[in-house]
XYZ file of C-alpha atoms in Angstrom:
637
model
C 62.202 -24.608 56.748
C 64.642 -22.228 55.037
C 65.352 -19.145 55.863
C 66.210 -16.795 53.688
C 69.884 -15.766 52.968
C 72.918 -17.700 53.504
C 71.747 -21.522 54.348
C 70.484 -21.228 50.911
C 73.279 -19.994 49.115
C 75.394 -21.560 51.215
C 73.958 -25.053 49.939
C 73.776 -23.906 46.142
C 77.570 -23.219 45.758
C 78.032 -26.375 47.879
C 76.158 -28.144 44.663
C 77.754 -25.823 42.162
C 80.785 -26.411 43.764
C 80.625 -30.972 43.753
C 78.423 -30.959 40.569
C 79.792 -28.544 38.050
C 77.769 -30.103 35.139
C 76.272 -26.557 33.786
C 73.379 -28.395 32.429
C 70.227 -26.388 35.025
C 70.284 -24.087 37.065
C 70.957 -25.260 40.106
C 69.379 -22.362 42.245
C 66.023 -22.188 40.885
C 65.394 -25.718 42.186
C 64.805 -23.731 45.474
C 62.711 -20.802 44.072
C 59.852 -23.303 45.652
C 57.641 -22.500 48.150
C 56.403 -25.424 48.815
C 58.229 -29.345 47.857
C 55.711 -32.705 49.005
C 57.551 -36.118 49.294
C 57.623 -39.605 49.092
C 58.547 -42.768 49.567
C 57.829 -46.022 47.332
C 58.659 -49.699 47.034
C 58.480 -50.828 43.482
C 58.531 -54.611 43.069
C 60.430 -55.624 40.488
C 62.690 -58.563 39.573
C 66.021 -58.746 39.123
C 68.045 -60.188 35.978
C 69.099 -63.845 38.219
C 64.710 -63.731 38.503
C 64.041 -62.379 42.184
C 61.504 -60.529 43.335
C 62.806 -57.470 44.893
C 61.456 -53.827 46.100
C 62.974 -51.113 44.160
C 63.169 -47.343 46.698
C 61.198 -44.958 44.839
C 60.930 -41.019 46.049
C 58.475 -38.680 44.326
C 58.641 -35.499 45.458
C 56.384 -32.168 43.525
C 56.720 -29.210 44.276
C 55.164 -25.502 43.380
C 55.426 -23.976 41.362
C 56.925 -25.283 38.929
C 56.055 -25.555 35.082
C 55.751 -28.953 33.680
C 58.888 -30.255 33.969
C 59.371 -34.086 34.559
C 62.844 -34.886 36.289
C 63.832 -38.895 37.025
C 67.525 -40.193 37.791
C 68.109 -43.591 38.044
C 70.673 -45.843 40.465
C 72.148 -47.340 38.818
C 70.263 -46.274 35.321
C 67.347 -47.644 33.995
C 65.233 -48.241 30.893
C 64.375 -44.994 28.431
C 60.210 -47.126 28.892
C 60.536 -46.402 32.752
C 60.830 -42.429 32.143
C 58.184 -42.234 29.968
C 56.418 -44.340 32.462
C 57.215 -41.383 35.220
C 56.320 -38.788 32.972
C 53.431 -39.754 32.121
C 52.297 -40.752 35.887
C 52.792 -36.957 36.323
C 50.555 -36.275 34.034
C 47.654 -38.498 34.519
C 47.763 -37.987 38.488
C 47.735 -33.929 37.940
C 44.689 -35.211 35.979
C 43.261 -37.441 38.992
C 43.729 -34.599 41.180
C 41.746 -31.995 39.137
C 45.329 -29.246 39.109
C 46.956 -27.886 36.514
C 49.518 -29.973 35.722
C 52.254 -27.111 34.466
C 51.682 -25.377 37.834
C 53.881 -28.230 39.271
C 57.213 -29.935 38.683
C 57.513 -33.691 39.712
C 60.984 -35.896 40.065
C 61.344 -39.429 40.205
C 64.292 -40.805 42.159
C 64.677 -44.683 41.968
C 66.947 -46.895 44.064
C 67.826 -50.512 43.266
C 70.577 -53.151 45.069
C 70.077 -54.796 40.875
C 71.761 -53.206 38.219
C 68.568 -52.532 36.652
C 65.008 -52.533 36.876
C 62.687 -53.691 34.412
C 60.208 -51.635 32.193
C 57.770 -49.913 32.673
C 56.258 -52.123 35.177
C 55.778 -49.567 37.991
C 54.669 -46.311 36.374
C 50.810 -47.443 38.275
C 52.222 -47.200 41.344
C 53.732 -43.443 40.424
C 50.765 -43.095 39.349
C 49.595 -43.127 42.736
C 52.370 -41.767 44.577
C 51.854 -38.002 42.287
C 48.207 -38.094 43.281
C 48.612 -38.596 46.452
C 51.398 -36.005 47.239
C 48.508 -33.381 44.715
C 45.510 -34.106 46.870
C 47.908 -34.183 50.661
C 47.478 -37.590 51.024
C 49.331 -39.861 52.563
C 49.917 -43.646 51.441
C 49.637 -46.708 53.729
C 53.207 -48.559 53.506
C 51.270 -51.144 54.122
C 50.242 -51.598 50.400
C 52.438 -51.849 47.008
C 51.071 -52.163 43.236
C 52.424 -53.617 40.046
C 51.324 -52.156 36.186
C 51.716 -50.297 33.559
C 49.530 -46.726 33.729
C 47.719 -47.083 30.025
C 47.478 -43.322 28.556
C 44.100 -43.563 29.247
C 44.843 -44.279 33.093
C 43.897 -48.412 32.967
C 46.023 -50.240 35.365
C 47.964 -52.235 32.630
C 49.685 -55.927 32.104
C 53.422 -56.602 33.292
C 55.691 -60.301 34.307
C 56.947 -61.482 37.163
C 54.363 -60.955 39.382
C 55.021 -64.764 41.678
C 58.460 -63.026 42.052
C 57.004 -59.357 43.233
C 54.170 -61.110 45.680
C 57.180 -63.082 47.305
C 58.975 -60.007 47.360
C 56.620 -57.981 49.401
C 55.643 -60.060 51.225
C 58.447 -60.716 52.836
C 59.225 -56.684 53.191
C 55.720 -57.289 55.658
C 53.354 -55.874 53.116
C 49.927 -56.649 53.480
C 48.113 -55.853 50.246
C 49.202 -56.020 46.546
C 47.447 -54.703 43.768
C 47.775 -56.489 40.444
C 46.122 -56.021 36.657
C 42.944 -56.870 36.464
C 42.642 -60.556 34.151
C 45.800 -61.519 36.223
C 44.952 -63.184 39.103
C 45.806 -66.003 37.619
C 49.816 -66.272 36.439
C 51.675 -68.509 34.889
C 55.239 -68.204 34.699
C 58.201 -70.128 33.491
C 59.750 -73.527 35.835
C 63.037 -74.119 33.536
C 64.335 -78.278 34.168
C 67.645 -79.984 32.898
C 68.072 -83.786 33.574
C 70.731 -86.404 32.150
C 69.443 -89.007 29.696
C 72.504 -90.908 28.733
C 74.925 -89.215 27.728
C 72.789 -85.939 26.891
C 71.749 -83.026 29.075
C 68.776 -82.473 28.690
C 66.978 -78.809 29.436
C 63.041 -77.881 29.081
C 60.512 -74.912 30.117
C 57.216 -75.507 31.253
C 54.760 -73.036 32.482
C 52.932 -73.993 35.538
C 50.167 -71.903 36.373
C 49.496 -70.184 40.298
C 45.867 -68.453 41.469
C 47.640 -65.349 42.895
C 44.906 -64.436 45.086
C 45.146 -68.091 46.776
C 48.772 -68.020 46.862
C 48.712 -65.112 48.256
C 47.362 -65.942 51.144
C 49.771 -68.693 51.574
C 51.865 -65.699 52.548
C 49.667 -63.381 53.931
C 49.026 -61.355 51.626
C 45.806 -59.735 50.586
C 45.825 -59.867 46.408
C 43.705 -57.782 44.659
C 43.424 -56.786 41.060
C 42.612 -53.430 39.995
C 41.264 -52.289 36.535
C 41.996 -48.165 37.260
C 44.204 -45.687 38.960
C 41.595 -44.684 40.673
C 40.562 -48.500 42.180
C 44.116 -48.239 42.840
C 44.596 -44.977 45.468
C 41.562 -45.968 46.983
C 43.373 -48.952 48.603
C 46.411 -47.247 49.281
C 44.738 -43.317 50.712
C 41.257 -44.660 51.520
C 39.792 -41.793 48.890
C 36.464 -42.562 47.474
C 36.933 -41.646 43.609
C 33.232 -42.606 43.146
C 31.946 -39.614 40.875
C 28.759 -38.570 38.627
C 29.139 -36.142 36.053
C 25.997 -33.746 35.481
C 25.040 -33.990 31.729
C 22.220 -31.045 31.577
C 18.699 -32.682 30.336
C 19.091 -30.159 27.387
C 22.628 -31.543 26.131
C 21.200 -35.456 26.153
C 18.164 -34.890 25.063
C 20.371 -32.454 21.364
C 22.992 -35.706 21.474
C 20.195 -37.635 20.857
C 18.390 -35.371 18.827
C 21.593 -34.996 16.562
C 22.275 -38.792 16.052
C 18.752 -39.883 14.871
C 18.875 -36.361 12.496
C 22.255 -37.408 11.154
C 20.861 -41.435 10.792
C 18.102 -40.499 8.368
C 20.577 -38.119 6.307
C 23.036 -40.944 6.006
C 20.460 -43.431 5.506
C 19.103 -41.411 2.363
C 23.336 -41.028 0.834
C 23.791 -45.128 1.827
C 20.008 -45.677 0.226
C 21.024 -43.500 -3.346
C 24.591 -45.050 -3.681
C 23.225 -48.214 -3.071
C 20.627 -48.204 -5.517
C 23.867 -46.879 -7.984
C 25.427 -49.592 -6.661
C 23.212 -52.695 -7.894
C 22.722 -51.478 -11.471
C 25.873 -50.901 -11.898
C 26.874 -54.615 -10.973
C 23.585 -55.366 -13.126
C 24.917 -54.243 -15.950
C 28.578 -55.173 -15.331
C 27.191 -59.414 -15.392
C 29.367 -62.400 -15.112
C 30.735 -63.362 -11.976
C 32.486 -59.864 -10.100
C 28.886 -58.047 -11.570
C 27.039 -61.224 -9.382
C 29.682 -60.789 -6.131
C 28.916 -57.279 -5.824
C 25.320 -58.013 -6.086
C 25.617 -60.690 -3.439
C 27.980 -58.164 -0.544
C 25.348 -54.763 -1.564
C 22.343 -57.706 -0.188
C 24.231 -58.684 2.441
C 24.968 -54.271 3.329
C 20.981 -54.102 2.756
C 20.548 -56.307 5.241
C 22.836 -54.578 7.925
C 21.028 -51.393 7.353
C 17.535 -52.584 8.156
C 18.839 -54.167 11.198
C 20.557 -51.051 12.286
C 17.503 -49.016 11.698
C 15.069 -51.432 13.230
C 17.818 -50.432 16.268
C 17.596 -46.670 16.143
C 14.602 -45.890 18.878
C 16.641 -48.118 21.427
C 20.268 -46.927 20.561
C 20.444 -43.987 18.524
C 24.129 -43.322 19.349
C 25.517 -46.426 18.131
C 23.438 -46.860 15.252
C 24.003 -43.802 13.674
C 27.728 -44.819 14.685
C 28.170 -48.501 12.908
C 26.110 -46.500 9.334
C 29.146 -44.814 9.346
C 30.414 -48.028 8.653
C 28.373 -49.443 6.163
C 28.812 -45.651 4.337
C 32.005 -46.467 3.508
C 30.920 -50.041 2.527
C 29.038 -48.514 0.076
C 31.014 -46.220 -1.002
C 33.710 -48.849 -1.785
C 31.496 -50.629 -3.627
C 29.728 -48.180 -5.717
C 33.337 -46.305 -7.038
C 34.832 -50.067 -7.720
C 31.307 -50.720 -9.892
C 31.861 -47.218 -11.257
C 35.515 -48.002 -12.015
C 34.853 -51.414 -13.378
C 32.096 -50.658 -15.597
C 33.434 -47.974 -17.053
C 31.648 -45.832 -16.064
C 34.389 -43.445 -14.233
C 37.567 -42.828 -13.889
C 40.654 -42.727 -11.093
C 40.651 -39.154 -11.969
C 37.260 -38.094 -11.831
C 37.038 -40.404 -9.031
C 39.821 -38.042 -6.924
C 38.663 -34.889 -8.551
C 35.511 -35.850 -6.534
C 36.420 -37.149 -3.573
C 38.836 -33.407 -4.256
C 36.025 -31.569 -4.015
C 33.967 -33.045 -0.898
C 36.579 -32.308 1.325
C 36.731 -28.778 -0.312
C 33.831 -28.210 0.169
C 33.261 -29.322 3.514
C 36.138 -27.566 4.595
C 34.448 -23.932 3.830
C 30.453 -25.612 4.932
C 32.085 -26.607 8.963
C 33.948 -23.809 9.517
C 33.438 -22.687 12.602
C 35.028 -19.312 14.341
C 34.583 -20.624 17.404
C 37.583 -22.095 19.803
C 35.797 -25.765 20.876
C 37.244 -29.098 20.866
C 34.352 -29.647 18.994
C 35.153 -27.377 16.494
C 38.398 -28.440 16.963
C 37.863 -31.790 16.056
C 35.348 -31.499 13.106
C 38.811 -29.586 11.841
C 40.542 -32.695 12.345
C 38.475 -35.357 11.131
C 38.680 -33.305 8.008
C 42.538 -33.073 7.810
C 42.671 -36.866 8.285
C 40.509 -36.978 5.387
C 43.204 -34.577 3.340
C 45.512 -37.390 4.832
C 43.767 -40.724 3.369
C 43.140 -38.982 -0.118
C 46.802 -37.789 -0.174
C 47.304 -41.542 0.477
C 45.189 -42.730 -2.403
C 47.575 -39.804 -4.424
C 50.470 -41.257 -4.003
C 49.495 -45.430 -4.761
C 48.637 -47.035 -7.766
C 47.016 -50.200 -6.270
C 43.237 -50.078 -6.718
C 41.457 -51.575 -4.127
C 44.055 -49.110 -1.677
C 42.681 -46.517 -3.355
C 39.049 -47.871 -3.196
C 39.227 -48.095 0.813
C 41.302 -44.783 0.927
C 38.950 -42.980 -0.802
C 35.965 -44.135 0.941
C 37.753 -43.702 3.989
C 38.192 -39.807 3.497
C 34.217 -39.775 2.153
C 33.980 -41.198 6.032
C 35.524 -39.057 7.446
C 34.141 -36.201 5.514
C 30.440 -37.394 7.506
C 32.223 -38.427 10.791
C 33.142 -33.969 10.559
C 29.986 -33.076 9.257
C 27.916 -35.625 12.789
C 30.977 -33.633 14.699
C 29.862 -30.048 13.491
C 26.385 -30.485 14.181
C 26.809 -32.041 17.704
C 29.094 -28.446 18.032
C 25.884 -25.735 17.987
C 25.511 -27.403 21.813
C 28.671 -26.680 22.651
C 29.345 -23.523 25.150
C 32.631 -23.945 26.795
C 35.628 -22.379 25.055
C 39.108 -23.725 24.992
C 42.523 -21.155 25.676
C 44.084 -19.932 22.526
C 47.492 -18.904 24.876
C 50.328 -20.976 23.067
C 51.272 -22.207 26.500
C 48.119 -24.602 26.509
C 48.841 -25.547 22.750
C 51.908 -26.343 23.953
C 51.042 -28.424 27.333
C 48.215 -31.044 24.725
C 51.420 -31.429 21.950
C 54.206 -32.119 24.587
C 51.252 -34.787 26.450
C 50.281 -36.433 22.893
C 53.978 -35.797 21.850
C 55.529 -38.144 25.386
C 51.553 -40.665 25.247
C 52.423 -42.144 21.500
C 56.420 -42.180 21.583
C 55.661 -44.059 24.990
C 52.902 -46.306 23.877
C 54.969 -47.044 19.915
C 58.884 -47.918 22.195
C 56.653 -50.313 24.316
C 54.745 -52.101 21.754
C 57.641 -52.567 19.947
C 59.776 -53.840 22.918
C 56.913 -56.546 23.321
C 57.092 -57.214 19.241
C 53.112 -55.932 19.658
C 52.644 -53.289 16.943
C 48.861 -52.498 15.927
C 47.823 -50.885 12.675
C 45.793 -48.998 15.381
C 49.293 -47.049 16.369
C 49.584 -47.102 12.277
C 46.632 -44.873 12.161
C 48.491 -42.603 15.040
C 51.457 -42.457 13.175
C 49.745 -40.371 9.791
C 47.890 -38.283 12.487
C 50.840 -37.770 14.667
C 52.039 -36.073 11.092
C 49.191 -33.830 10.927
C 49.385 -32.752 15.074
C 52.907 -32.058 14.227
C 51.829 -29.306 10.982
C 49.049 -28.185 13.264
C 51.790 -26.821 16.424
C 53.820 -25.338 13.708
C 51.284 -22.982 12.775
C 49.671 -22.375 16.155
C 47.199 -23.699 15.186
C 43.563 -25.066 17.445
C 43.827 -27.826 15.669
C 46.202 -28.860 18.239
C 43.844 -30.424 20.602
C 41.610 -31.785 18.063
C 44.104 -34.122 16.639
C 45.746 -34.627 20.136
C 42.560 -36.493 20.824
C 42.511 -38.309 18.139
C 46.312 -39.254 18.467
C 45.560 -39.584 22.387
C 42.431 -41.440 22.236
C 44.786 -44.758 19.875
C 47.473 -44.795 21.254
C 45.427 -46.041 24.522
C 43.481 -47.585 21.969
C 46.552 -49.432 20.450
C 47.619 -50.480 23.984
C 44.168 -52.443 24.785
C 44.654 -54.176 20.836
C 47.537 -55.335 21.870
C 47.241 -56.123 25.181
C 44.294 -58.166 25.030
C 42.668 -55.739 26.888
C 40.464 -53.921 24.518
C 37.021 -56.572 25.718
C 38.078 -55.908 29.549
C 37.707 -52.292 30.187
C 34.283 -51.008 28.275
C 32.936 -52.956 31.145
C 34.918 -51.013 33.582
C 33.826 -47.611 32.029
C 32.152 -45.371 34.131
C 34.706 -45.870 37.297
C 37.065 -44.427 35.140
C 35.904 -42.128 33.055
C 35.079 -40.243 35.916
C 38.300 -39.671 37.396
C 38.829 -37.186 35.171
C 35.706 -35.283 34.335
C 34.455 -32.383 36.509
C 30.524 -33.584 37.415
C 29.814 -30.912 33.845
C 30.254 -32.646 30.425
C 30.393 -31.174 27.051
C 28.168 -32.487 24.533
C 30.794 -34.224 22.335
C 32.376 -36.549 25.534
C 28.557 -37.338 26.455
C 27.621 -38.700 22.861
C 31.100 -40.745 23.132
C 29.915 -41.929 26.644
C 26.719 -42.657 25.062
C 28.281 -44.998 22.780
C 29.927 -46.787 24.907
C 26.815 -46.920 27.331
C 24.657 -48.642 24.048
C 27.687 -50.828 23.114
C 28.457 -51.745 26.184
C 24.869 -53.109 26.455
C 24.407 -54.932 22.928
C 28.192 -56.881 23.439
C 30.507 -54.941 21.352
C 33.583 -54.470 23.522
C 35.259 -52.887 20.049
C 32.901 -50.709 19.331
C 32.988 -49.556 23.433
C 36.299 -49.551 23.551
C 37.071 -47.703 20.768
C 34.368 -44.558 22.112
C 36.230 -45.397 25.876
C 39.615 -44.032 24.697
C 38.671 -41.233 22.460
C 35.892 -40.321 25.646
C 39.050 -40.034 27.914
C 41.324 -37.991 25.564
C 38.180 -35.701 24.669
C 37.826 -35.130 28.919
C 42.154 -35.120 29.432
C 42.156 -32.580 26.305
C 39.466 -30.311 28.514
C 40.640 -31.048 31.134
C 43.973 -29.508 29.946
C 42.692 -25.947 27.742
C 39.159 -25.813 28.760
C 39.027 -21.744 30.028
C 34.989 -21.604 31.629
C 32.944 -24.551 32.658
C 29.142 -25.598 30.765
C 26.425 -23.691 31.258
C 23.895 -25.641 33.100
C 20.342 -26.487 33.420
C 17.879 -29.278 33.850
C 20.957 -31.962 34.282
C 20.447 -35.889 33.936
C 23.468 -37.938 35.778
C 26.094 -40.492 34.860
C 26.659 -42.776 37.702
C 30.077 -43.250 37.879
C 31.650 -45.658 40.639
C 34.331 -47.984 40.947
C 32.398 -50.168 42.809
C 34.873 -50.773 45.749
C 33.493 -50.374 49.395
C 34.678 -48.624 52.715
C 34.708 -51.563 53.940
C 36.802 -54.096 52.274
C 39.601 -50.593 52.169
C 39.544 -50.744 55.729
C 39.882 -54.229 55.802
C 42.819 -54.681 53.328
C 44.197 -51.595 53.683
C 45.047 -51.285 57.966
C 44.185 -48.808 60.056
C 46.652 -45.948 58.138
C 43.924 -44.917 55.623
C 42.400 -41.709 56.150
C 38.474 -39.876 55.523
C 40.317 -35.994 54.519
C 38.230 -32.980 52.714
C 41.114 -33.083 49.176
C 43.499 -29.920 49.479
C 45.067 -29.139 45.769
C 48.085 -26.378 45.174
C 48.590 -27.143 49.539
C 51.438 -29.143 50.349
C 54.220 -28.754 53.024
C 57.506 -26.498 53.026
C 60.471 -27.581 51.810
C 61.966 -28.353 55.198
C 65.709 -30.019 55.387
C 68.534 -30.235 53.516
C 68.827 -32.965 52.111
C 65.853 -33.117 50.683
C 67.109 -29.828 48.508
C 69.739 -32.082 47.528
C 68.512 -35.273 46.794
C 65.803 -32.724 44.751
C 69.013 -30.839 42.693
C 71.061 -33.926 42.009
C 67.991 -35.499 40.346
C 67.060 -32.731 38.104
C 71.131 -33.113 37.298
C 70.847 -36.627 37.924
C 68.108 -36.376 35.268
C 69.954 -33.833 32.840
C 73.252 -36.195 31.866
C 71.156 -39.564 32.102
C 69.052 -38.519 29.402
C 72.707 -37.869 27.419
C 73.725 -41.733 28.568
C 71.530 -43.384 27.124
C 71.303 -41.551 23.736
C 74.003 -43.003 23.284
C 74.392 -46.683 24.482
C 71.735 -49.380 24.878
C 70.176 -50.371 27.713
C 69.400 -54.482 28.693
C 66.067 -54.227 31.611
C 66.492 -56.606 34.004
C 63.115 -58.075 32.614
C 60.503 -56.330 30.252
C 58.175 -56.368 33.264
């Protein structure tokens, strides 16, 4: 342990003499009262196609301010740095500690020129979580996989090569992203035919679990950081969220009442549209009559299930409402019953009325989300104003009015909330910074994979509103941040093909972050996941799940008090991993421990202090260089 006085001053002086880059206060690094560090070995693939293990040193320092310092030797991709920050943030949420109370360090060392992509993100998240919870990592376990904004582990490449590298280093358990057990890898062949040399590539599939057995390695698929953490530490992340019975009853009652009101509006629109289609006549009139008939059939089927699945039916009815609006306005314009200007004026008036009707002085996530949906409605209204294409205008105004009704639903849910959020600028900044970081990370990742989606385009529009909200120091940051976070996760799952897999694992995933209490808004979306999964609708399931987790994350970051308690209804959340499985796979190094938060080992040696200082300075200079040079990854694995 350092003693105050001369040793610290000598060290600081030495560093300042050797490293003259005045980009960060080195001495400030030694104001930490506690620093914990861990070394992990991340599987990667070299430029020659060989698997290697890269050394990563992680450190968590207290007290800090939420800074993430990254350094790599020789250097690495920007995506890896983005993954490091996301890993630190997710770890703080899983560990139930305040992100801004710590500083986080990542030092990557490799024998290969470059380390590709964000595939170490999951491993870094596990490492940071273990440090924050004061658990020891089992060095016979390693993993590969991206960390997604919702805490799921995303697919990566080079799995066969990484497994071989892990086996060569004596790793006993190798964790891979769920769904990648059967892995296809390229085999490059070259042969001569006469005077010609023929080169071709064929793909071979391998069962990694069976292949691992031959190498003496247990290969295990994991869905989330919670499952991965279990294999590394033996920590059981099984938890449950206790929902006050009054809240659950209130959510279900609100859903049914909202359904009744929205159904009346759709019935009126459908009736008007049918009359207008009859007046229009001809081919177009007939086509609209058929479309309205199909819509009415869908509505009847939904209404028949409202008693069994009230939340799901209510949510789906919003889409039916959007379709009814589009038919109604299209027919009014086609028959001359209205003009485009009249349509836009009515949408404008509807949004303005809702702004006044749904106004709330309460600083809650619910009220913030209500305002976020109204601002999203304004965004679509603005799009309708700025296009001359009629079909696009109809889509925009219909979506805007649908969002007004979605805001109404959340406003009605807000009457059950008693959990205020922090009004401090620090918390607004934390949520804003994390949200922008996640959106940027997602954008770069999908662009590199050439897998951009319309979902991310929608998030881009919300980011504009988020920037406005932060500049205004408005609590709208919380609601709009939730939307951007949710859509970023949704975009990743949609692009990577995991949208149909994740909803079935909703319980363990949501349980990673939640306290034993849940807000009505979170209960609504979790109930929507349950009902969607029951009905086999994975699209709605993944949308609801990513939204619920985003809300939980924002609430965990910014909440100031706990919920009111009453009679409780429990949602069981479990990772579905047994203790015996962990002990068998991870060996005897795992242990049971009482979770300790805000605890750590003292800064005991000069080498670690020097490493932290070098990392901090290296992180700044590295970022400076990367903005001016284009790096080429070993592989995007």
